[in-house]
Structures are given as structure tokens and as C-alpha cells.
Amino acid sequence: MALLAPVLPGAGLFALADENEPARATVYTGTGQQALAKAYPDAVRWLTLNDDRRVLGVFFPTLKEPAKGAVLLLNDAGETAVSGVNGTLAASLARRGWAVLTLGLERPGPGLQRLLERPSSASSTEDEGDSAPNDTSVMIDVAATESDEDDPVSRYKSHLRDVLGAGVGELKGMGYERVAVVGVGTACNYLLELDRNGSESVAVVWIDPAFYPAESDALVDRLMAAEGVRVLELEILTSDAASAGPGRQADLAQAGFSGYERQRVAASHPPQGLDGETIASRISAWLNPVSDAD
């Protein structure tokens, strides 16, 4: 099944028309859904969300039986379900005995992007030193907490939580009880948004993660609260950016979180199609450490 045809980059899921306007979310179809649906009619899976909107995934059935499990693969912002590394990564995992459902992630508009990239309140407090917050800042914090439903970042994350839940639900509906969630780049910010109903252990893989400040600052607490979760971080050796991986690893070790593993991988930054085989080998070996024919 050839799923590596050229695809269209995303144009922005939640866009803010003007930085001076009140923040509001606007939905666009920027992940090439219609083009993919026409190109691969037998492979697409339409996922219905809680608001009755639909998102498109591309399904790669396992090529080795019995199946080891299933993988939900969320691509980087601006990428489609099969662009970048996703297509070859999914195909390589399928050859190793994993069923894979891939999803694109539309790029946030400029206004929402600024909100996502702003320093977290924790970082701002640290920058201010020991000075006590004034009454105005306390009131703003309370107001922000009370109006999460009107916050575009909260709405964006709620939408992605819905997408992830629909993806996992689709795979479990096919009979796969063991489902791992994998993200590329900025998609790694949202994998912990998945509602696990407090019961199942979940395997999470971050590929070349690019965490926003607020997500990075909350990461240790969120992982400590996520009972049973295991995390593999695949750090790209060729990245020019200073890696936050060692610091993350140290913070998690200090907090007593034992489910984290960091591996360094020789791949492009960001990962491309040619890197799919190498990355799939790492993921499959970590998910299924028992020796197989990888």
C-alpha cells in the first residue's frame, strides 16, 4: 500500500485574525484531508469528534501477524497524516507487527501561536525573584482560572484531547487493546492530554519534542500524576538547538519518576521520510523489548 505521495501542509487550525482582537478560535481544514481521502480511499479513517466535526486518519494495517498492538501517530504542526516522517514511520512499524493510525496536526494561527509560546506563569514568577505578587496579578490569575472555557489555548487543547480520544477509540474498536501514542515535534505537547480514565497504563513516545514553556514547566508534575505511564524520548543528534533532554531527565529522576527513557537518534531535524526506518526500529524495540525480527 503506497501512502507516500506528496501532500499539502497545514494552514492553521485555530487562527487569530489580529493580535489586538479578543482571542477566538477559527477552524480550518488545513491538513490535506480531502486530498488524502481521494488519494487513499481504502486507507482513510474518518474520526467523529464530540462536536460532530470529523478528522481524517490514515490506517496502516500490520503486515506481521499476530499483531503486537497498535500505535496512534500524531504528526508535527503543519503536517498531514502522512507527510514528513509519518508515512515511512507508519509503514515501518506496520512491517514490525504494529497497526498504525496516523493523524495530521494543523498549524495554530499566529495569535494562538504567541499564546502557546508565551512564558508560563511559573517562569514569570521565578523571574520576579522573591517579590510578592500584587493584588492585580492575583486577580488576573483567578480570572484566568475561572474562564478556561473562553481561553483559546484551553479550547485548542480540548479539541486535541478529543482528536486523541477518537483515535484511540478507533483503534480499540478494531480490537487492539494495547495502544501506544506517538508524537512528532510540537505534537508531543498534547500526548498527555489523552484521557486514560485513570485505569490503563499507556506508552508515550516523543520524537524530537518541541515543548512550549507552560507545557515544559508542568511536565514533571503531569507525569508524576499519570499513574502507570511510560515515556520514551527520541532526541535527534543533528539538532542545532541546545537539547533540553538531559535537564528533563534529571528533573524526572529527582522527582522519582521511573518510567522515562531518553535515547539519542541519528536523524534529520525535523525528522524526514528517510528517518522512518531508524525511528521505527527504536520505537518497536522499546515497546516490545522481547527479541523479534526487527
Coordinates of C-alpha atoms in Angstrom, one line a residue, residues 102-262:
T102 CA -1.7 8.4 11.6
L103 CA -3.1 11.9 12.1
G104 CA -2.0 15.4 11.0
L105 CA -1.8 18.4 13.3
E106 CA -2.9 21.7 11.8
R107 CA -0.6 24.7 12.5
P108 CA -2.0 27.2 15.0
G109 CA -2.6 30.7 13.6
P110 CA -0.1 33.5 14.6
G111 CA -2.2 34.7 17.6
L112 CA -2.7 31.3 19.2
Q113 CA 1.0 30.5 18.5
R114 CA 2.0 33.6 20.5
L115 CA -0.2 32.4 23.4
L116 CA 1.3 28.9 23.2
E117 CA 4.9 30.3 23.2
R118 CA 4.5 32.8 26.0
P119 CA 6.4 32.2 29.2
S120 CA 4.4 30.2 31.8
S121 CA 3.2 31.8 35.0
A122 CA 5.7 29.7 36.9
S123 CA 8.6 31.0 34.8
S124 CA 7.4 34.6 35.2
T125 CA 7.2 34.2 39.0
E126 CA 10.7 32.8 39.1
D127 CA 12.0 35.7 37.0
E128 CA 10.5 38.2 39.5
G129 CA 12.6 36.7 42.3
D130 CA 11.2 36.8 45.8
S131 CA 9.0 39.9 45.3
A132 CA 5.4 39.3 46.4
P133 CA 2.7 39.4 43.7
N134 CA 0.5 42.5 43.8
D135 CA -3.3 42.3 44.2
T136 CA -3.9 42.9 40.5
S137 CA -1.8 39.9 39.3
V138 CA -3.6 37.7 41.8
M139 CA -7.0 38.8 40.4
I140 CA -5.8 38.2 36.9
D141 CA -4.7 34.7 37.7
V142 CA -8.0 33.8 39.4
A143 CA -9.9 35.2 36.4
A144 CA -7.9 33.2 34.0
T145 CA -8.6 30.0 36.0
E146 CA -12.3 30.8 36.2
S147 CA -12.6 31.4 32.4
D148 CA -10.8 28.4 31.0
E149 CA -13.7 27.7 28.6
D150 CA -13.2 31.1 27.0
D151 CA -9.4 30.7 26.7
P152 CA -8.3 29.8 23.1
V153 CA -5.4 27.7 24.4
S154 CA -7.8 25.6 26.6
R155 CA -10.2 25.2 23.6
Y156 CA -7.3 24.2 21.4
K157 CA -6.1 21.6 23.9
S158 CA -9.7 20.4 24.4
H159 CA -10.0 19.8 20.6
L160 CA -6.8 17.9 20.5
R161 CA -7.8 15.8 23.5
D162 CA -11.0 15.0 21.6
V163 CA -8.9 14.0 18.5
L164 CA -6.6 11.8 20.5
G165 CA -9.5 10.1 22.3
A166 CA -11.2 9.5 18.9
G167 CA -8.0 8.0 17.5
V168 CA -7.5 5.6 20.4
G169 CA -11.2 4.7 20.4
E170 CA -11.0 3.9 16.7
L171 CA -8.0 1.5 17.3
K172 CA -9.6 -0.2 20.3
G173 CA -12.8 -0.6 18.2
M174 CA -10.8 -2.6 15.8
G175 CA -9.8 -4.9 18.6
Y176 CA -6.4 -3.6 19.6
E177 CA -6.2 -3.5 23.4
R178 CA -2.6 -2.3 23.5
V179 CA -2.3 1.2 22.1
A180 CA 0.7 3.4 22.2
V181 CA 0.6 7.2 21.4
V182 CA 3.5 8.7 19.5
G183 CA 4.0 12.4 18.6
V184 CA 6.4 14.3 16.4
G185 CA 7.8 17.8 17.3
T186 CA 5.1 20.1 18.8
A187 CA 2.6 17.2 18.8
C188 CA 4.5 16.0 21.9
N189 CA 2.9 18.8 23.9
Y190 CA -0.5 17.1 23.7
L191 CA 0.0 13.4 24.2
L192 CA -0.6 13.7 27.9
E193 CA -3.9 15.3 27.2
L194 CA -5.3 11.9 26.4
D195 CA -8.0 10.9 29.0
R196 CA -6.9 7.5 30.3
N197 CA -9.9 7.1 32.7
G198 CA -7.4 6.5 35.5
S199 CA -7.0 2.8 34.7
E200 CA -4.8 1.8 31.8
S201 CA -1.0 2.1 31.6
V202 CA 0.0 4.0 28.5
A203 CA 3.2 4.1 26.4
V204 CA 4.1 7.5 25.1
V205 CA 6.8 8.3 22.6
W206 CA 8.2 11.8 22.0
I207 CA 10.0 12.2 18.7
D208 CA 12.2 15.3 18.5
P209 CA 9.9 17.0 21.0
A210 CA 9.4 20.8 21.0
F211 CA 7.6 21.7 24.2
Y212 CA 6.0 25.1 24.8
P213 CA 7.1 26.9 28.0
A214 CA 4.0 26.2 30.0
E215 CA 3.9 22.5 29.0
S216 CA 7.6 22.1 29.8
D217 CA 7.2 23.6 33.2
A218 CA 4.3 21.4 34.1
L219 CA 5.7 18.2 32.6
V220 CA 7.2 16.7 35.7
D221 CA 4.0 17.2 37.7
R222 CA 1.9 15.8 35.0
L223 CA 4.0 12.7 34.5
M224 CA 4.1 12.1 38.3
A225 CA 0.3 12.3 38.3
A226 CA -0.1 9.9 35.3
E227 CA 0.0 6.6 37.1
G228 CA 1.5 3.8 35.0
V229 CA 2.6 5.9 32.1
R230 CA 5.9 5.0 30.3
V231 CA 7.7 7.6 28.2
L232 CA 10.4 7.2 25.5
E233 CA 12.0 10.4 24.3
L234 CA 13.9 10.2 21.0
E235 CA 16.4 13.0 20.8
I236 CA 17.7 13.9 17.4
L237 CA 21.5 14.1 17.3
T238 CA 21.7 16.5 14.4
S239 CA 19.5 19.2 16.0
D240 CA 21.2 22.6 16.2
A241 CA 19.2 23.6 19.2
A242 CA 20.5 23.1 22.7
S243 CA 18.9 19.9 24.0
A244 CA 16.6 20.1 27.0
G245 CA 16.5 16.4 27.2
P246 CA 19.3 16.0 29.8
G247 CA 17.7 18.6 32.1
R248 CA 14.3 16.9 31.7
Q249 CA 15.8 13.5 32.5
A250 CA 17.5 15.0 35.6
D251 CA 14.3 16.7 36.8
L252 CA 12.2 13.5 36.4
A253 CA 14.9 11.4 38.1
Q254 CA 15.0 13.8 41.0
A255 CA 11.2 13.7 41.3
G256 CA 11.3 9.9 41.4
F257 CA 9.6 9.2 38.0
S258 CA 11.0 5.9 36.8
G259 CA 9.0 5.5 33.6
Y260 CA 11.1 7.8 31.4
E261 CA 13.9 6.8 29.0
R262 CA 15.8 9.1 26.6

